[in-house]
Every structure is written in structure tokens, then in C-alpha cells.
Amino acid sequence: MWAQALRTIPRVSKAEWDRLDVISRWLIASRSAVLVMTFISAAIAGILAFAAGLFDLRLWLLVTLGLVMAHATNNLLNDVTDSLRGVDRGNYFRSRYGPQPIEHGLLTMREMLVYAAITGLAALAAGIYLVWATGWPTLLLLALGAFFVLFYTFPLEYVGLGEPAVLVVWGPLMVGGGYYVIAGAWSWNVVLASLPYALGVTTVIFGKHIDKIPADREKGIYTLPVLLGERLSRGAAISMMALQYAFVLYLVLTGFFTPVMLLVLLALPMFRDVLKVYLKPRPEEVPQDPRLAALWPLWFVNFAFVHNRRFGVLFLCGLILEALLRGVL
């Protein structure tokens, strides 16, 4: 179950849940399958610090732990907030594609808050140590992270600011801030280099919110796709995917990246397939493909996630190869 929960969001019955160990329950409740996106941002920060000759393994491990636990805390609090506001009651979108522990009776509100508190304290402990070890400027990064953890779901997501927040968090804050903590120096080039992957993460949340447009509009949740409408939102997602490649090309042409980073172009066939999906409206019925039917009602988010995973792995591989080559040369 640990492996399954890290790959996808398992659908489990109450009887199955009762047989699970506490780690499996935490992995499912925190939606650990999406935490890999945070790990990749932390890895990018670490590799860029290594390439600059400023890598500190202890600091990187603590940065990674803190960021992953903060993301998990946000996911747990997301379900708490939506339950308290009555958003997930009934047959709401979130409750249809995976277990919402509170609404499905898997965890009580008190138990969910305990999960969130323990996870949040782990993130906070890592952050406090990093402030002590690296200086007070890190406190600002910790405060910004805490702000997004606590207020992403409400009010940011409800007023069309959730998607811009994701771009800021997974790029400048996680990668740029993580690099600063690990290397002891701020770099605007690193911030710029964070954008190709951060844009990919933003397409994932964009895809999810496009899928939820009717449900969110009915609940009074005005995400950016709700405000833009499906057609414009699909176009925005396509543009962000294209910008991932454009930023890498720009960084290669300006010399910050070497041509090794053109490895990401191997993701273009996947982008082409995703483009075909995003050029058409969302299907009204369950797809015939059993793999897609198993994930329904998720649609656009599935393709954005697969593309981001392919691009992200190639981006990481390119950074690793580039760092090794710089070390040899």
C-alpha cells in the first residue's frame, strides 16, 4: 500500500482502511502521490547548489523534509477546511476521485487535525533548525511557506489566486529559497531556472481546476479556470507547457545552462499527445480507455501530470549530467 499510495490516490473502503497501518493511512490522507512534485523542486535546488560548488547534504535533507512535510500539511488542511465549509459534502468532485478521509468516515475531524498537527510540526521543526543554522533571512522564507500552507485553500484558491501561488511556491520559493538556504546565496538565475518545472506543476493544478469548473462554480469557488472558462483555461495550460521548453532554450542560449539541458526536448512527443487532448473540450461521458476510466472524473489533470512527470525527470537528469560535466571540466 505504501508503494501504491506513492504512485496514485487509492480508493479504499472503510473496511480496507481499518486494516491499514498508520503510515499507509497518512500516505493516503496526505495525498502523497503528488508530493513527488515538491521533492523534485527540492532536488533541483540541491543540484543547482552542487553545480555551484555550494552543496551541503545536511541542509538539503532538512530543506527537502521541511518542504515535503509542508506540502503534506497543506493537503491535510485542505480537506479539513473544505469539510468545515461544507464543500466536500455530498457527491462533490473531490470525493469522487479519491478518499476524503473526513467525509468518507475514515478519520474523524479530531484525528485529521492530529495528522495535520504532527505533519506540520515536523515541517516547522525542520524550518526552525534551518533558521538557526543559516540565519534570519531564512525566517522570511519560513514565514512565506507557512502563509501558503495555511491560506492556500482559503482564501487564495477561492478568489483565483491559487494557481499563481503554485507558480510562486514551486519555483522562486522552493527552488530559489531552497538554493539560498543550502548555498548561502541568493541567485536570480536560479529563480529563472526554477520556472520551467514550476510551470509544469502549475499546469497540473490548472488541469485539476479545469476538470472541476462546474462543481467549483456551483460551490462558489472561483479558481482561475472558473473565472476564465474552460476554453481560455485550456489555452493557458497549453501556453504554460510550451513556456517550459522556451525557458530552457532561453537559459541555454544565455549560457546559464549548457546544451545538455536540451535533453528535455525528449518530452516533446508527450507534449504533442497532451496538446491533442487540451485542444478539445472535456468529455461528457466516462472514457472508453480502462486506464482513464479508472481515474474519472479526472481528465485534463491526468495528462498534465504525466507530461510534468516526463518533463521533470528529464529536467532533473539534464541538471545532474550538467553538474557532473562541470565537475569534470
mmCIF file of C-alpha atoms in Angstrom, residues 13 15 29 40-41 63 88 113 126 149 168 246 262 286-288 312 326:
data_model
loop_
_atom_site.group_PDB
_atom_site.id
_atom_site.type_symbol
_atom_site.label_atom_id
_atom_site.label_comp_id
_atom_site.label_asym_id
_atom_site.label_seq_id
_atom_site.Cartn_x
_atom_site.Cartn_y
_atom_site.Cartn_z
ATOM 1 C CA SER A 13 -13.382 1.221 1.667
ATOM 2 C CA ALA A 15 -13.115 -1.992 5.966
ATOM 3 C CA ALA A 29 -4.765 11.102 3.712
ATOM 4 C CA ILE A 40 11.652 17.383 -7.477
ATOM 5 C CA SER A 41 11.701 21.124 -6.695
ATOM 6 C CA VAL A 63 15.087 21.571 3.223
ATOM 7 C CA ASP A 88 -16.890 18.228 0.131
ATOM 8 C CA LEU A 113 -6.282 17.613 12.874
ATOM 9 C CA ALA A 126 12.990 21.497 10.096
ATOM 10 C CA VAL A 149 0.314 26.305 3.799
ATOM 11 C CA VAL A 168 5.475 31.163 -6.906
ATOM 12 C CA ALA A 246 11.012 28.089 -24.150
ATOM 13 C CA LEU A 262 18.137 20.197 -24.319
ATOM 14 C CA VAL A 286 -16.608 8.228 -18.933
ATOM 15 C CA PRO A 287 -13.799 7.449 -21.448
ATOM 16 C CA GLN A 288 -13.599 4.002 -23.030
ATOM 17 C CA GLY A 312 10.524 16.869 -14.645
ATOM 18 C CA ARG A 326 31.013 20.930 -14.893
#
